[in-house]
mmCIF file of C-alpha atoms in Angstrom:
data_model
loop_
_atom_site.group_PDB
_atom_site.id
_atom_site.type_symbol
_atom_site.label_atom_id
_atom_site.label_comp_id
_atom_site.label_asym_id
_atom_site.label_seq_id
_atom_site.Cartn_x
_atom_site.Cartn_y
_atom_site.Cartn_z
ATOM 1 C CA UNK A 1 87.455 99.702 1.116
ATOM 2 C CA UNK A 2 88.430 101.071 4.576
ATOM 3 C CA UNK A 3 89.068 104.796 5.070
ATOM 4 C CA UNK A 4 91.004 106.501 7.214
ATOM 5 C CA UNK A 5 89.770 108.870 9.297
ATOM 6 C CA UNK A 6 92.158 112.064 9.740
ATOM 7 C CA UNK A 7 92.950 112.740 13.427
ATOM 8 C CA UNK A 8 93.745 116.650 14.659
ATOM 9 C CA UNK A 9 96.375 117.317 16.709
ATOM 10 C CA UNK A 10 95.694 117.285 20.297
ATOM 11 C CA UNK A 11 96.499 120.916 20.981
ATOM 12 C CA UNK A 12 94.137 122.107 18.212
ATOM 13 C CA UNK A 13 91.259 119.313 19.209
ATOM 14 C CA UNK A 14 91.464 120.875 22.514
ATOM 15 C CA UNK A 15 90.811 124.267 21.345
ATOM 16 C CA UNK A 16 88.184 123.305 19.441
ATOM 17 C CA UNK A 17 86.531 121.511 22.537
ATOM 18 C CA UNK A 18 87.131 124.490 24.697
ATOM 19 C CA UNK A 19 85.236 126.489 22.250
ATOM 20 C CA UNK A 20 82.551 124.372 21.748
ATOM 21 C CA UNK A 21 82.055 124.113 25.820
ATOM 22 C CA UNK A 22 82.406 127.715 25.944
ATOM 23 C CA UNK A 23 79.423 128.464 23.143
ATOM 24 C CA UNK A 24 77.437 125.899 24.884
ATOM 25 C CA UNK A 25 77.695 127.554 28.338
ATOM 26 C CA UNK A 26 77.210 130.636 26.812
ATOM 27 C CA UNK A 27 73.594 129.723 25.353
ATOM 28 C CA UNK A 28 72.856 127.753 28.187
ATOM 29 C CA UNK A 29 73.529 130.717 30.408
ATOM 30 C CA UNK A 30 71.169 132.891 27.759
ATOM 31 C CA UNK A 31 68.664 130.245 28.178
ATOM 32 C CA UNK A 32 68.806 130.248 31.961
ATOM 33 C CA UNK A 33 68.657 134.188 31.757
ATOM 34 C CA UNK A 34 65.297 134.352 29.683
ATOM 35 C CA UNK A 35 63.716 131.832 31.788
ATOM 36 C CA UNK A 36 64.630 134.233 35.098
ATOM 37 C CA UNK A 37 63.120 137.252 33.345
ATOM 38 C CA UNK A 38 60.048 135.011 32.779
ATOM 39 C CA UNK A 39 59.453 133.846 35.874
ATOM 40 C CA UNK A 40 60.250 137.606 37.569
ATOM 41 C CA UNK A 41 57.567 138.843 35.050
ATOM 42 C CA UNK A 42 55.277 136.147 35.998
ATOM 43 C CA UNK A 43 55.625 136.853 39.677
ATOM 44 C CA UNK A 44 55.022 140.665 39.081
ATOM 45 C CA UNK A 45 51.949 139.727 36.461
ATOM 46 C CA UNK A 46 50.618 138.100 39.410
ATOM 47 C CA UNK A 47 50.911 140.381 42.174
ATOM 48 C CA UNK A 48 49.508 143.061 39.950
ATOM 49 C CA UNK A 49 46.501 140.760 38.880
ATOM 50 C CA UNK A 50 45.813 140.031 42.216
ATOM 51 C CA UNK A 51 46.626 136.027 41.571
ATOM 52 C CA UNK A 52 46.323 134.042 45.202
ATOM 53 C CA UNK A 53 47.425 130.790 44.571
ATOM 54 C CA UNK A 54 46.200 129.654 48.098
ATOM 55 C CA UNK A 55 42.860 131.554 47.745
ATOM 56 C CA UNK A 56 42.253 129.323 44.674
ATOM 57 C CA UNK A 57 42.970 125.891 46.553
ATOM 58 C CA UNK A 58 40.782 127.307 49.575
ATOM 59 C CA UNK A 59 37.972 127.709 47.296
ATOM 60 C CA UNK A 60 38.276 125.395 44.893
ATOM 61 C CA UNK A 61 35.524 123.552 46.842
ATOM 62 C CA UNK A 62 32.808 126.092 46.058
ATOM 63 C CA UNK A 63 33.447 125.560 42.079
ATOM 64 C CA UNK A 64 32.764 121.807 42.755
ATOM 65 C CA UNK A 65 29.783 122.514 44.770
ATOM 66 C CA UNK A 66 28.088 124.823 42.421
ATOM 67 C CA UNK A 67 28.928 122.257 39.282
ATOM 68 C CA UNK A 68 27.229 119.692 41.711
ATOM 69 C CA UNK A 69 24.039 121.369 42.355
ATOM 70 C CA UNK A 70 23.348 122.433 38.620
ATOM 71 C CA UNK A 71 23.561 118.496 38.085
ATOM 72 C CA UNK A 72 19.754 117.278 37.686
ATOM 73 C CA UNK A 73 18.960 113.890 39.072
ATOM 74 C CA UNK A 74 18.611 111.120 36.627
ATOM 75 C CA UNK A 75 17.152 107.862 37.659
ATOM 76 C CA UNK A 76 17.075 104.578 35.455
ATOM 77 C CA UNK A 77 13.861 103.462 36.278
ATOM 78 C CA UNK A 78 12.226 107.089 35.713
ATOM 79 C CA UNK A 79 14.801 108.353 33.119
ATOM 80 C CA UNK A 80 12.549 110.006 30.700
ATOM 81 C CA UNK A 81 10.255 111.764 33.136
ATOM 82 C CA UNK A 82 13.599 113.165 34.938
ATOM 83 C CA UNK A 83 14.971 114.339 31.645
ATOM 84 C CA UNK A 84 11.190 116.190 30.438
ATOM 85 C CA UNK A 85 11.737 118.029 33.936
ATOM 86 C CA UNK A 86 15.213 118.748 33.640
ATOM 87 C CA UNK A 87 14.182 120.177 30.142
ATOM 88 C CA UNK A 88 10.840 121.347 30.663
ATOM 89 C CA UNK A 89 11.174 124.876 28.495
ATOM 90 C CA UNK A 90 13.232 122.935 25.798
ATOM 91 C CA UNK A 91 11.374 124.530 22.911
ATOM 92 C CA UNK A 92 11.773 127.861 24.142
ATOM 93 C CA UNK A 93 15.711 126.969 24.674
ATOM 94 C CA UNK A 94 16.203 125.420 21.372
ATOM 95 C CA UNK A 95 14.549 128.577 19.435
ATOM 96 C CA UNK A 96 16.779 130.949 21.482
ATOM 97 C CA UNK A 97 19.856 128.809 20.578
ATOM 98 C CA UNK A 98 18.791 128.749 16.506
ATOM 99 C CA UNK A 99 18.404 132.248 16.896
ATOM 100 C CA UNK A 100 21.889 132.405 18.524
ATOM 101 C CA UNK A 101 23.172 130.406 15.518
ATOM 102 C CA UNK A 102 21.477 132.908 12.940
ATOM 103 C CA UNK A 103 22.962 135.721 14.726
ATOM 104 C CA UNK A 104 26.896 134.204 14.236
ATOM 105 C CA UNK A 105 26.032 133.335 10.667
ATOM 106 C CA UNK A 106 24.703 136.790 9.604
ATOM 107 C CA UNK A 107 27.232 138.076 11.505
ATOM 108 C CA UNK A 108 30.174 136.349 10.149
ATOM 109 C CA UNK A 109 28.706 136.481 6.258
ATOM 110 C CA UNK A 110 28.525 140.106 6.623
ATOM 111 C CA UNK A 111 31.752 140.596 8.454
ATOM 112 C CA UNK A 112 33.339 138.340 5.865
ATOM 113 C CA UNK A 113 32.228 140.346 2.973
ATOM 114 C CA UNK A 114 33.875 143.483 4.304
ATOM 115 C CA UNK A 115 36.586 142.139 5.566
ATOM 116 C CA UNK A 116 37.472 140.274 1.936
ATOM 117 C CA UNK A 117 36.980 143.782 0.316
ATOM 118 C CA UNK A 118 39.265 145.634 2.866
ATOM 119 C CA UNK A 119 42.154 142.790 3.026
ATOM 120 C CA UNK A 120 43.361 143.869 -0.223
ATOM 121 C CA UNK A 121 44.181 147.485 0.512
ATOM 122 C CA UNK A 122 46.020 145.915 3.855
ATOM 123 C CA UNK A 123 48.261 143.800 1.797
ATOM 124 C CA UNK A 124 51.769 145.357 1.265
ATOM 125 C CA UNK A 125 51.971 143.005 -2.097
ATOM 126 C CA UNK A 126 49.270 144.453 -3.675
ATOM 127 C CA UNK A 127 49.160 148.102 -2.493
ATOM 128 C CA UNK A 128 52.469 149.901 -2.453
ATOM 129 C CA UNK A 129 50.618 153.199 -1.088
ATOM 130 C CA UNK A 130 51.589 153.776 2.556
ATOM 131 C CA UNK A 131 48.601 155.676 3.631
ATOM 132 C CA UNK A 132 46.167 153.256 1.925
ATOM 133 C CA UNK A 133 47.793 150.368 3.899
ATOM 134 C CA UNK A 134 48.466 152.204 7.055
ATOM 135 C CA UNK A 135 44.303 153.290 7.066
ATOM 136 C CA UNK A 136 43.503 150.152 6.296
ATOM 137 C CA UNK A 137 45.141 148.108 8.755
ATOM 138 C CA UNK A 138 44.470 150.547 11.700
ATOM 139 C CA UNK A 139 40.588 150.375 10.809
ATOM 140 C CA UNK A 140 41.142 146.621 11.275
ATOM 141 C CA UNK A 141 42.590 146.757 14.489
ATOM 142 C CA UNK A 142 39.999 149.105 15.841
ATOM 143 C CA UNK A 143 37.449 146.650 14.585
ATOM 144 C CA UNK A 144 39.016 143.546 16.210
ATOM 145 C CA UNK A 145 40.714 145.517 19.367
ATOM 146 C CA UNK A 146 36.859 146.376 20.885
ATOM 147 C CA UNK A 147 35.553 143.749 22.225
ATOM 148 C CA UNK A 148 32.760 142.497 20.491
ATOM 149 C CA UNK A 149 30.420 142.426 23.823
ATOM 150 C CA UNK A 150 31.022 146.238 24.027
ATOM 151 C CA UNK A 151 30.026 146.634 20.455
ATOM 152 C CA UNK A 152 27.034 144.839 21.355
ATOM 153 C CA UNK A 153 26.112 146.960 24.338
ATOM 154 C CA UNK A 154 26.722 150.139 22.089
ATOM 155 C CA UNK A 155 24.537 148.740 19.677
ATOM 156 C CA UNK A 156 21.727 147.833 22.189
ATOM 157 C CA UNK A 157 21.868 151.303 23.807
ATOM 158 C CA UNK A 158 21.660 152.687 20.560
ATOM 159 C CA UNK A 159 18.989 150.520 18.344
ATOM 160 C CA UNK A 160 17.487 148.611 21.299
ATOM 161 C CA UNK A 161 17.255 145.496 22.595
ATOM 162 C CA UNK A 162 17.235 142.523 20.180
ATOM 163 C CA UNK A 163 19.514 140.015 17.780
ATOM 164 C CA UNK A 164 20.129 143.406 15.189
ATOM 165 C CA UNK A 165 22.454 144.781 17.888
ATOM 166 C CA UNK A 166 24.001 140.924 18.226
ATOM 167 C CA UNK A 167 24.544 140.767 14.648
ATOM 168 C CA UNK A 168 26.217 144.366 14.367
ATOM 169 C CA UNK A 169 28.494 144.021 17.264
ATOM 170 C CA UNK A 170 29.689 140.549 15.486
ATOM 171 C CA UNK A 171 29.852 141.743 11.943
ATOM 172 C CA UNK A 172 32.345 144.550 13.019
ATOM 173 C CA UNK A 173 34.441 142.382 15.173
ATOM 174 C CA UNK A 174 34.541 139.639 12.249
ATOM 175 C CA UNK A 175 35.587 142.353 9.874
ATOM 176 C CA UNK A 176 38.287 143.277 11.973
ATOM 177 C CA UNK A 177 39.757 139.455 12.571
ATOM 178 C CA UNK A 178 39.146 138.110 9.144
ATOM 179 C CA UNK A 179 40.482 141.261 7.509
ATOM 180 C CA UNK A 180 43.855 140.802 9.334
ATOM 181 C CA UNK A 181 43.767 136.837 8.381
ATOM 182 C CA UNK A 182 43.143 137.362 4.432
ATOM 183 C CA UNK A 183 45.399 140.197 4.476
ATOM 184 C CA UNK A 184 48.209 137.612 5.897
ATOM 185 C CA UNK A 185 47.162 135.039 3.087
ATOM 186 C CA UNK A 186 47.351 137.310 0.125
ATOM 187 C CA UNK A 187 50.847 138.561 1.062
ATOM 188 C CA UNK A 188 52.122 134.952 1.104
ATOM 189 C CA UNK A 189 50.877 133.905 -2.380
ATOM 190 C CA UNK A 190 53.208 133.561 -5.286
ATOM 191 C CA UNK A 191 53.422 136.488 -6.835
ATOM 192 C CA UNK A 192 54.761 135.535 -10.281
ATOM 193 C CA UNK A 193 51.048 135.355 -11.818
ATOM 194 C CA UNK A 194 50.446 138.783 -10.583
ATOM 195 C CA UNK A 195 53.566 140.038 -11.980
ATOM 196 C CA UNK A 196 52.854 138.234 -15.631
ATOM 197 C CA UNK A 197 49.239 139.960 -15.355
ATOM 198 C CA UNK A 198 50.626 143.368 -14.389
ATOM 199 C CA UNK A 199 53.050 142.888 -17.510
ATOM 200 C CA UNK A 200 50.181 142.668 -19.621
ATOM 201 C CA UNK A 201 48.857 146.044 -18.470
ATOM 202 C CA UNK A 202 45.818 144.125 -16.371
ATOM 203 C CA UNK A 203 44.151 146.769 -14.103
ATOM 204 C CA UNK A 204 44.436 145.952 -10.359
ATOM 205 C CA UNK A 205 41.154 144.613 -10.151
ATOM 206 C CA UNK A 206 42.138 142.137 -12.804
ATOM 207 C CA UNK A 207 45.387 141.601 -11.103
ATOM 208 C CA UNK A 208 43.249 140.449 -7.931
ATOM 209 C CA UNK A 209 40.592 138.564 -9.600
ATOM 210 C CA UNK A 210 42.727 136.367 -12.061
ATOM 211 C CA UNK A 211 45.981 136.430 -9.942
ATOM 212 C CA UNK A 212 45.174 136.576 -6.480
ATOM 213 C CA UNK A 213 41.963 134.786 -6.044
ATOM 214 C CA UNK A 214 42.713 131.477 -7.111
ATOM 215 C CA UNK A 215 45.436 131.444 -4.856
ATOM 216 C CA UNK A 216 43.741 132.862 -1.767
ATOM 217 C CA UNK A 217 40.171 131.510 -2.051
ATOM 218 C CA UNK A 218 40.407 128.328 -0.066
ATOM 219 C CA UNK A 219 42.382 129.649 2.436
ATOM 220 C CA UNK A 220 39.745 132.661 2.794
ATOM 221 C CA UNK A 221 37.056 130.061 2.903
ATOM 222 C CA UNK A 222 39.045 128.063 5.701
ATOM 223 C CA UNK A 223 39.246 131.231 7.689
ATOM 224 C CA UNK A 224 35.477 132.017 7.465
ATOM 225 C CA UNK A 225 34.463 128.477 8.961
ATOM 226 C CA UNK A 226 36.823 129.060 11.720
ATOM 227 C CA UNK A 227 35.535 132.351 12.395
ATOM 228 C CA UNK A 228 31.839 131.104 12.456
ATOM 229 C CA UNK A 229 32.748 128.518 15.042
ATOM 230 C CA UNK A 230 34.188 131.487 17.387
ATOM 231 C CA UNK A 231 30.959 133.956 16.488
ATOM 232 C CA UNK A 232 28.925 131.155 17.552
ATOM 233 C CA UNK A 233 30.761 131.043 21.169
ATOM 234 C CA UNK A 234 30.417 134.756 21.227
ATOM 235 C CA UNK A 235 26.861 134.879 19.945
ATOM 236 C CA UNK A 236 25.845 132.675 22.772
ATOM 237 C CA UNK A 237 26.898 135.343 25.344
ATOM 238 C CA UNK A 238 25.464 138.450 23.410
ATOM 239 C CA UNK A 239 22.207 138.066 25.424
ATOM 240 C CA UNK A 240 23.886 138.705 28.803
ATOM 241 C CA UNK A 241 23.574 142.257 27.422
ATOM 242 C CA UNK A 242 20.468 142.277 25.492
ATOM 243 C CA UNK A 243 21.799 141.265 22.034
ATOM 244 C CA UNK A 244 19.700 138.492 21.508
ATOM 245 C CA UNK A 245 20.242 134.591 21.822
ATOM 246 C CA UNK A 246 20.237 132.128 24.557
ATOM 247 C CA UNK A 247 22.329 134.014 26.783
ATOM 248 C CA UNK A 248 20.049 136.288 28.169
ATOM 249 C CA UNK A 249 18.006 133.393 29.489
ATOM 250 C CA UNK A 250 21.420 131.832 30.514
ATOM 251 C CA UNK A 251 22.067 134.484 32.603
ATOM 252 C CA UNK A 252 18.679 134.757 34.141
ATOM 253 C CA UNK A 253 19.227 131.347 35.216
ATOM 254 C CA UNK A 254 22.434 131.999 36.688
ATOM 255 C CA UNK A 255 21.313 135.155 38.831
ATOM 256 C CA UNK A 256 18.547 133.688 40.090
ATOM 257 C CA UNK A 257 20.099 130.311 40.745
ATOM 258 C CA UNK A 258 17.899 128.230 38.613
ATOM 259 C CA UNK A 259 20.972 125.418 39.146
ATOM 260 C CA UNK A 260 19.479 122.643 36.758
ATOM 261 C CA UNK A 261 18.236 125.163 34.178
ATOM 262 C CA UNK A 262 22.230 126.536 33.853
ATOM 263 C CA UNK A 263 23.180 122.669 33.329
ATOM 264 C CA UNK A 264 20.569 122.368 30.743
ATOM 265 C CA UNK A 265 21.524 125.063 28.697
ATOM 266 C CA UNK A 266 25.105 125.153 29.126
ATOM 267 C CA UNK A 267 24.850 121.482 27.592
ATOM 268 C CA UNK A 268 22.552 122.676 24.737
ATOM 269 C CA UNK A 269 25.311 125.072 23.869
ATOM 270 C CA UNK A 270 28.208 122.878 24.395
ATOM 271 C CA UNK A 271 26.643 120.026 21.955
ATOM 272 C CA UNK A 272 26.267 122.732 19.437
ATOM 273 C CA UNK A 273 29.435 124.103 19.679
ATOM 274 C CA UNK A 274 30.486 120.582 19.199
ATOM 275 C CA UNK A 275 28.548 119.781 16.089
ATOM 276 C CA UNK A 276 29.544 123.035 14.481
ATOM 277 C CA UNK A 277 33.332 122.525 15.042
ATOM 278 C CA UNK A 278 32.936 118.927 13.862
ATOM 279 C CA UNK A 279 30.905 119.762 10.584
ATOM 280 C CA UNK A 280 33.119 122.969 9.700
ATOM 281 C CA UNK A 281 36.562 120.600 10.731
ATOM 282 C CA UNK A 282 35.390 118.226 7.817
ATOM 283 C CA UNK A 283 34.911 121.185 5.241
ATOM 284 C CA UNK A 284 38.187 122.901 6.457
ATOM 285 C CA UNK A 285 40.186 119.448 5.844
ATOM 286 C CA UNK A 286 38.411 119.472 2.302
ATOM 287 C CA UNK A 287 39.526 123.010 1.570
ATOM 288 C CA UNK A 288 42.783 122.438 2.676
ATOM 289 C CA UNK A 289 43.076 119.066 0.682
ATOM 290 C CA UNK A 290 41.687 120.842 -2.418
ATOM 291 C CA UNK A 291 44.428 123.614 -2.284
ATOM 292 C CA UNK A 292 47.502 121.213 -1.809
ATOM 293 C CA UNK A 293 46.162 119.162 -4.977
ATOM 294 C CA UNK A 294 46.636 122.689 -6.531
#
């Protein structure tokens, strides 16, 4: 059965059309205003940071030239000998690369434990005391605000050269980064189980153990794995300040213009990071899938 569509009077329809056009024009002007402000800020930032596009265009060839010099000469007829020449120090580099991974692992593990302990005190839905939350959050901010390379330099001065400085630096930075992420996960939980436990007279620790942890465990593990990936990259440059790992060997190759050594070490780091990314990605996907099945 056909239904008749009511038609507004011409005067009312015209008024609505004008109101709609006015609203659209206002939104368009607001959008253009925001874009104009962003453009001005970009220009000001570029001037203050001494960004010169023409300088980039003029010298971009130097970057390509440097990359070209780092590439080894590989021939089909003498491929294995060329590869052996390229990776002439593979054993030492591989040991340093393993050391880099272990630095990242230990830093992530220790930092993750401390972040786990502190995140609950920084969560607004679990801790009502504003002073406790303020202190916990400011401490986490301090840990993640100071660059890990700066912490590494401080610990090298304090404890001497070696992997220990790198582990301590990554631990502190991981506490700040993971602590914030963990706290956000806790603040997004369903509070009904928490309220039910509180109603039965459960202690704060019991509430966290039985009402919070079951909801956040997979999220915590996922963020910890992501942080491990980041720390592997960070540990790769810790050697620049003598904090262990392959970074120091990489810096020596760059400073002494050992071009092929630069590409060999860089390729090893890239392959390692890719493999770790692929492995942790699979684990994270499984954890996220398990969380959604609950």
